[in-house]
XYZ file of C-alpha atoms in Angstrom:
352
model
C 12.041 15.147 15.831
C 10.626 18.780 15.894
C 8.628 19.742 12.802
C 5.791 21.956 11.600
C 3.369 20.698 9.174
C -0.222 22.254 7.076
C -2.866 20.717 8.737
C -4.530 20.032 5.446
C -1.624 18.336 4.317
C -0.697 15.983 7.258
C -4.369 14.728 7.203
C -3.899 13.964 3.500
C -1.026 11.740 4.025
C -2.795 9.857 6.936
C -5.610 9.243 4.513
C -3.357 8.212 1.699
C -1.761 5.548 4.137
C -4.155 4.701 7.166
C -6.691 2.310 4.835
C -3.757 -0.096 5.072
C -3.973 -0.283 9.054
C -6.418 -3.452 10.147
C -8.828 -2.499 12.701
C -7.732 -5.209 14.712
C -3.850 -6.348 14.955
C -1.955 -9.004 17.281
C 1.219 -6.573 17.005
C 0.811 -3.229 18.440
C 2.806 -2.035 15.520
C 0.541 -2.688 12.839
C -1.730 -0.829 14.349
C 1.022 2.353 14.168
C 2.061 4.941 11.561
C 5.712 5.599 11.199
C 6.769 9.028 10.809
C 9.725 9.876 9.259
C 10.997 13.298 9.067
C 14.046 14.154 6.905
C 15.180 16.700 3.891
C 12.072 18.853 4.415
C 9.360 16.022 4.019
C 7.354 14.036 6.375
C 6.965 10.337 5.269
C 3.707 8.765 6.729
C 3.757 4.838 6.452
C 1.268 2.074 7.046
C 1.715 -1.684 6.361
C -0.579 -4.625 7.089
C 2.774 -7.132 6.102
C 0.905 -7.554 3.057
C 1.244 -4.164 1.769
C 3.350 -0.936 2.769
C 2.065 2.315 1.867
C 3.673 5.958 2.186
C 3.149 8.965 1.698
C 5.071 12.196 1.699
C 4.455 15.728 2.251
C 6.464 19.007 2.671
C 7.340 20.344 6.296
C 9.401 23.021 8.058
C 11.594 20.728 9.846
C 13.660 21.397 12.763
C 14.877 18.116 13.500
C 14.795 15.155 11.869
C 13.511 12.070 13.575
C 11.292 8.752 12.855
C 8.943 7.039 15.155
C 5.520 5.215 15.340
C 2.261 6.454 16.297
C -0.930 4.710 17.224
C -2.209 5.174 13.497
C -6.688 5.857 14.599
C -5.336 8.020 17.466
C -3.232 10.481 15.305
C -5.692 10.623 12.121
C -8.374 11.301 14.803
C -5.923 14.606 15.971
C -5.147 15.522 12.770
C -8.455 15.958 11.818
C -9.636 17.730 14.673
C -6.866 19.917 14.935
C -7.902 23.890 15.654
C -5.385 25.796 13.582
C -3.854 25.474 10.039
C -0.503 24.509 11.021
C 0.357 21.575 13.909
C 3.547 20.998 15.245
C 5.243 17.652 16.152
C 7.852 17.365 18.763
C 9.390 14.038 19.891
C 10.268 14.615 23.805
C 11.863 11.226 24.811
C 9.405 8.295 24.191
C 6.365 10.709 23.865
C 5.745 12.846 20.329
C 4.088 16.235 21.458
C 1.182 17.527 18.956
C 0.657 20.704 19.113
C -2.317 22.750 16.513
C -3.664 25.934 18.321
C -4.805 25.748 21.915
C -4.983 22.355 22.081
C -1.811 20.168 23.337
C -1.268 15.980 23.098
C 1.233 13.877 24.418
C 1.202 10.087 22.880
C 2.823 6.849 23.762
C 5.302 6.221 20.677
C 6.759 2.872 19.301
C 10.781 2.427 18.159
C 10.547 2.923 14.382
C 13.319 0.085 14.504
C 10.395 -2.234 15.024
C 8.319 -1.109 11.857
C 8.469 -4.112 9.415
C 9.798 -3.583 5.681
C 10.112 -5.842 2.948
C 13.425 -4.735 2.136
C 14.558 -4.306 -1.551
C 14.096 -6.214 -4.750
C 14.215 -6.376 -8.462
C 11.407 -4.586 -10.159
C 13.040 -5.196 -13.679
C 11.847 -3.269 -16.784
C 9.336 -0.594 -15.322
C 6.307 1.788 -16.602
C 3.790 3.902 -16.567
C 0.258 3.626 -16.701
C -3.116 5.165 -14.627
C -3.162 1.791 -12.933
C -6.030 2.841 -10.696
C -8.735 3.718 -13.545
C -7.526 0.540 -15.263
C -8.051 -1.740 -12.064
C -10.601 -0.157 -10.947
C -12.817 -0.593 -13.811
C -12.902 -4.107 -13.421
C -12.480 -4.688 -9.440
C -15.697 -5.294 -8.431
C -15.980 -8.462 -9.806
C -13.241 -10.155 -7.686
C -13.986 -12.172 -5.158
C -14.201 -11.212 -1.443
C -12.956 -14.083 1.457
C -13.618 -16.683 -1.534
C -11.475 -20.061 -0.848
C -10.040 -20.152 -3.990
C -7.264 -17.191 -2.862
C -6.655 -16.241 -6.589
C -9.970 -14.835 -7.374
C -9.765 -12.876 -4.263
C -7.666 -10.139 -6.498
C -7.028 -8.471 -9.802
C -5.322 -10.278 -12.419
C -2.814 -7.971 -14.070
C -0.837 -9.108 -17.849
C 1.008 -7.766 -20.744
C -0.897 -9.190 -23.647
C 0.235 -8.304 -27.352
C 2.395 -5.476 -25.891
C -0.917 -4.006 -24.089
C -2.227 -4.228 -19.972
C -4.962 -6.406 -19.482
C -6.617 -6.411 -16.160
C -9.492 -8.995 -15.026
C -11.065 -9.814 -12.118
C -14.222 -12.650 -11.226
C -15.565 -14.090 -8.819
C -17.123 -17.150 -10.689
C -20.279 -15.416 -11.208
C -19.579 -12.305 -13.135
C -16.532 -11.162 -14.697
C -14.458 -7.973 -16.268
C -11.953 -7.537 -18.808
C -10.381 -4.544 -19.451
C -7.167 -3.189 -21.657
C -5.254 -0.040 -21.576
C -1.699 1.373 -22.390
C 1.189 -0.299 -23.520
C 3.790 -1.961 -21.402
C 6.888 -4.470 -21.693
C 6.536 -7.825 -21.205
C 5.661 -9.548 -17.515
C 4.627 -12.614 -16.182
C 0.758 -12.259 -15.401
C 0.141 -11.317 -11.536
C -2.477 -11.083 -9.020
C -2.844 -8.172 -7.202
C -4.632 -8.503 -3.808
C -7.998 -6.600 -3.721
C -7.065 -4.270 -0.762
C -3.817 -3.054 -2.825
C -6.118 -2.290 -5.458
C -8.220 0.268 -3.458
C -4.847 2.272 -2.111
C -3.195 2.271 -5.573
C -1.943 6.252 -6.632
C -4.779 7.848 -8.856
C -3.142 9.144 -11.716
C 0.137 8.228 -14.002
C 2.522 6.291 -11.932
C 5.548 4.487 -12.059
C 5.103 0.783 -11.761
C 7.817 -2.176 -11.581
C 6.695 -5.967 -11.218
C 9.283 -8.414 -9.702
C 8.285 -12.242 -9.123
C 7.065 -11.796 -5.715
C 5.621 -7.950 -5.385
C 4.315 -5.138 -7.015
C 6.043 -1.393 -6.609
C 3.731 1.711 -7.658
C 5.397 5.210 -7.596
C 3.096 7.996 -7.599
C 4.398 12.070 -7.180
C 3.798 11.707 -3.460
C 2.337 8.284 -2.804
C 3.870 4.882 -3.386
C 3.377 1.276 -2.366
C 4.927 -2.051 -2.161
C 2.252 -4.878 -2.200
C 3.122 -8.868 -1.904
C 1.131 -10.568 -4.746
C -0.753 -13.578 -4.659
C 1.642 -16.153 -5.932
C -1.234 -18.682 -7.338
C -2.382 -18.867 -11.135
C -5.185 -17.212 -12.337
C -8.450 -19.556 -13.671
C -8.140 -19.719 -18.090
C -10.969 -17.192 -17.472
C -10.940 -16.852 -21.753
C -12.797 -20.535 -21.795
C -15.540 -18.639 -19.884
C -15.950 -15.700 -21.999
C -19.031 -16.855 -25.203
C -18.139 -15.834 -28.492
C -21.104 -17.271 -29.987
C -24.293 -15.003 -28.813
C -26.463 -14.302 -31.717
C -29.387 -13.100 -29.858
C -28.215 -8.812 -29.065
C -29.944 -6.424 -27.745
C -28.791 -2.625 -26.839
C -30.597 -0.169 -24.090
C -30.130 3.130 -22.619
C -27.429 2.071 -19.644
C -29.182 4.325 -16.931
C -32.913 3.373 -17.577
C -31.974 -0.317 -17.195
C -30.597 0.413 -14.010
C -33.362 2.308 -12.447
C -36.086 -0.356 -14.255
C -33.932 -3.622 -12.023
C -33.530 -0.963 -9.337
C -37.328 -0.091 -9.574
C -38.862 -3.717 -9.185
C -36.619 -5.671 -6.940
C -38.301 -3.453 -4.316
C -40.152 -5.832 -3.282
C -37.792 -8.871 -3.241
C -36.690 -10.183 -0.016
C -33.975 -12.687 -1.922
C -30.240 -12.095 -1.294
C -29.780 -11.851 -4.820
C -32.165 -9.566 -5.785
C -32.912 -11.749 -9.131
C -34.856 -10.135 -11.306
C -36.818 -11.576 -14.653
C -36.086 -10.002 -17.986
C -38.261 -10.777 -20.928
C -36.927 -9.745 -23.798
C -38.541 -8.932 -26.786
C -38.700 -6.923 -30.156
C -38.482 -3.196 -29.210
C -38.808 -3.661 -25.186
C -37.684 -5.482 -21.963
C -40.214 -6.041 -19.114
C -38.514 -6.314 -16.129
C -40.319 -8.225 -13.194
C -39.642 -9.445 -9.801
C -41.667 -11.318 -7.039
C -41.547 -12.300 -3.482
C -43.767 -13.429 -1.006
C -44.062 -9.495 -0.097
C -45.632 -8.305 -3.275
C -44.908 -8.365 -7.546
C -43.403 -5.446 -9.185
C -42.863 -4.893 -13.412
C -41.184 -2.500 -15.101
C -40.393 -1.817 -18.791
C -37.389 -0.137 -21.095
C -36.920 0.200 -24.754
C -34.632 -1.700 -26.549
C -33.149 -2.162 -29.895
C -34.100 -5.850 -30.847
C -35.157 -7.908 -33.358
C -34.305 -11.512 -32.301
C -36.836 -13.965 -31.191
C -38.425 -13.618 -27.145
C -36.581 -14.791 -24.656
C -36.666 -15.071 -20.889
C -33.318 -14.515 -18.892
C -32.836 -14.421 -15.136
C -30.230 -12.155 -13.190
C -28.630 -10.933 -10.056
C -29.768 -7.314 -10.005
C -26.719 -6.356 -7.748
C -24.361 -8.144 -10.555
C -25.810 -6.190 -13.113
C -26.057 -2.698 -11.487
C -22.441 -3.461 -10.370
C -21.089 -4.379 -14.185
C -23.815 -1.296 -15.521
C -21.819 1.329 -13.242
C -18.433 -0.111 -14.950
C -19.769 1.455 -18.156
C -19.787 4.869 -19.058
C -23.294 6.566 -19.610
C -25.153 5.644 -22.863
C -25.727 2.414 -24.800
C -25.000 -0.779 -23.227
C -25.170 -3.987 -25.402
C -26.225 -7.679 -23.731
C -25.356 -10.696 -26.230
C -26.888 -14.221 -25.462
C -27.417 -17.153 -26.866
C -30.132 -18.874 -24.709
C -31.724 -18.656 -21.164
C -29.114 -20.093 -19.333
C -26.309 -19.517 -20.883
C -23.343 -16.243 -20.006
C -24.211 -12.758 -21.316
C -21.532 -10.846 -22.882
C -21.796 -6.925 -21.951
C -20.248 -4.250 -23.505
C -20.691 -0.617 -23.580
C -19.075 2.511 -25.661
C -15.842 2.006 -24.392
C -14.542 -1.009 -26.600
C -11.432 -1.394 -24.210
C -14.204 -2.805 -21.581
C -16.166 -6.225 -21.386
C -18.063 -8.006 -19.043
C -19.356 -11.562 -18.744
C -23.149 -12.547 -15.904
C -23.985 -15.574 -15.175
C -27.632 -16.201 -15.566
C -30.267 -17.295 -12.448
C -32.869 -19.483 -12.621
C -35.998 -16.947 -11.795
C -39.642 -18.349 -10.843
């Protein structure tokens, strides 16, 4: 291998890939990068044996060659490098790195040894901005939770459309977005989620993995093979009691008095009344109360929440109005914003 490569482009491909590498691996090769050099472009690739992730870029290369490098290691030169080009040289088992003044020679694994997944059949596939669409509704999956299938995105073709859901138990989203063919619903883990292509990509769904093509990123993730909670049964359709605020000023109001809570949850107290919300929150530390305007005309009502839930599922929504539907204290609150592709459901909490 002997290649020369933009420095601003080989640390884009490491970043594209690296956020697959574990910090901490049993196999010495997990914790590498394969490089792959071959009809002008560099190929970067990561994999966690849950997901494989690469990345190309254009080089002037010499001579072609593939190998493994300790993946923190080489991000760490790359970044530092001191000149705008850096050159890569594979001199028996050590790959010579080369930007400026400065010289490294590193260890290197057989790129023999790199896992794959090897092929399979992605049947009918499409395009979509799969990122925006997942990523408007991961936060609410669930993180280390027992029950594995929460612990991703939920991904369908429903009435010829992509729906994508994620909850935790506590809080979910729903949202929907281009067309697509027909598939059977899958779970995509949570980490594949965060190193999906932004953008229009090609994707293909086959009954074990998930293959996104993006112009110079693409990855192959394994999905969860589990089914997803009726999460519908959840969802009220019965709320009669509505209520619409400014998005942002809600925010900084819950934001503003759980100051002084020392609670995990950050549970704040919203009563909720014609033409206002007072927003309150206590601890042993102090009481705080805060108030918004609000377009309602229902009678008072008192209604507990997680103030993390609620800034999380606020953020989900573009700026403006945001409308809250209940039906009593304890009971799921539908939200929905100006984007009528988006919903979200909060549980309630029982506040002092």
């Amino acid at each position: 291998m002997q290649l020369t490569i933009s420095r601003t482009e080989l640390v884009r491909v490491i970043a594209a890939v690296s956020r697959v590498v574990e910090s901490r691996n049993i196999l010495e090769i997990l914790s590498s990068l394969r490089l792959t050099a071959k009809d002008g472009l560099l190929t970067v690739t990561a994999t966690d044996l849950t997901i494989i992730a690469e990345a190309r870029a254009e080089a002037d290369i010499k001579v072609d060659g593939d190998v493994c490098v300790d993946a923190k290691l080489f991000n760490d030169i790359a970044k530092k490098a001191g000149s705008n080009d850096v050159s890569l040289t594979l001199d028996d088992d050590k790959l010579i790195v080369k930007s400026g003044r400065s010289r490294f020679s590193l260890k290197t694994l057989e790129a023999r040894d790199f896992p794959s997944f090897g092929d399979d059949n992605y049947g009918e596939e499409f395009t979509a901005d799969l990122s925006s669409l997942l990523g408007a509704v991961a936060f609410a999956s669930g993180t280390n939770d027992i029950r594995e299938m929460l612990n991703g995105v939920l991904l369908r073709s429903l009435n010829g459309k992509l729906v994508a859901v994620a909850t935790d138990g506590h809080r979910l989203a729903r949202v929907s977005g281009e067309e697509a063919p027909a598939f059977e619903d899958i779970i995509i883990p949570s980490k594949a989620v965060t190193v999906i292509p932004k953008g229009e990509v090609t994707v293909g769904v086959s009954e074990e993995k998930l293959r996104v093509v993006g112009d110079d990123i693409s990855i192959v993730t394994k999905l969860i093979g589990l089914v997803y909670p009726e999460y519908e049964r959840v969802i009220p359709t019965q709320n009669d009691k509505v209520f619409t605020v400014d998005r942002d000023e809600m925010m900084r109001a819950a934001d503003r008095v759980v100051t002084v809570s020392s609670e995990k949850s950050k549970s704040v107290r919203l009563s909720i009344a014609p033409g206002s919300i007072q927003f309150s929150a206590r601890s042993e530390a102090g009481e705080a109360a805060d108030e918004v305007a609000a377009e309602y005309s229902g009678e008072p009502i008192e209604y507990g929440l997680n103030s993390l839930y609620l800034r999380d599922m606020l953020h989900a929504l573009p700026p403006g109005k945001a409308k809250f539907a209940l039906s009593e204290a304890m009971s799921p609150a539908v939200i929905t914003g100006d984007n009528d592709n988006w919903d979200g459901v909060l549980m309630p909490l029982r506040v002092a």
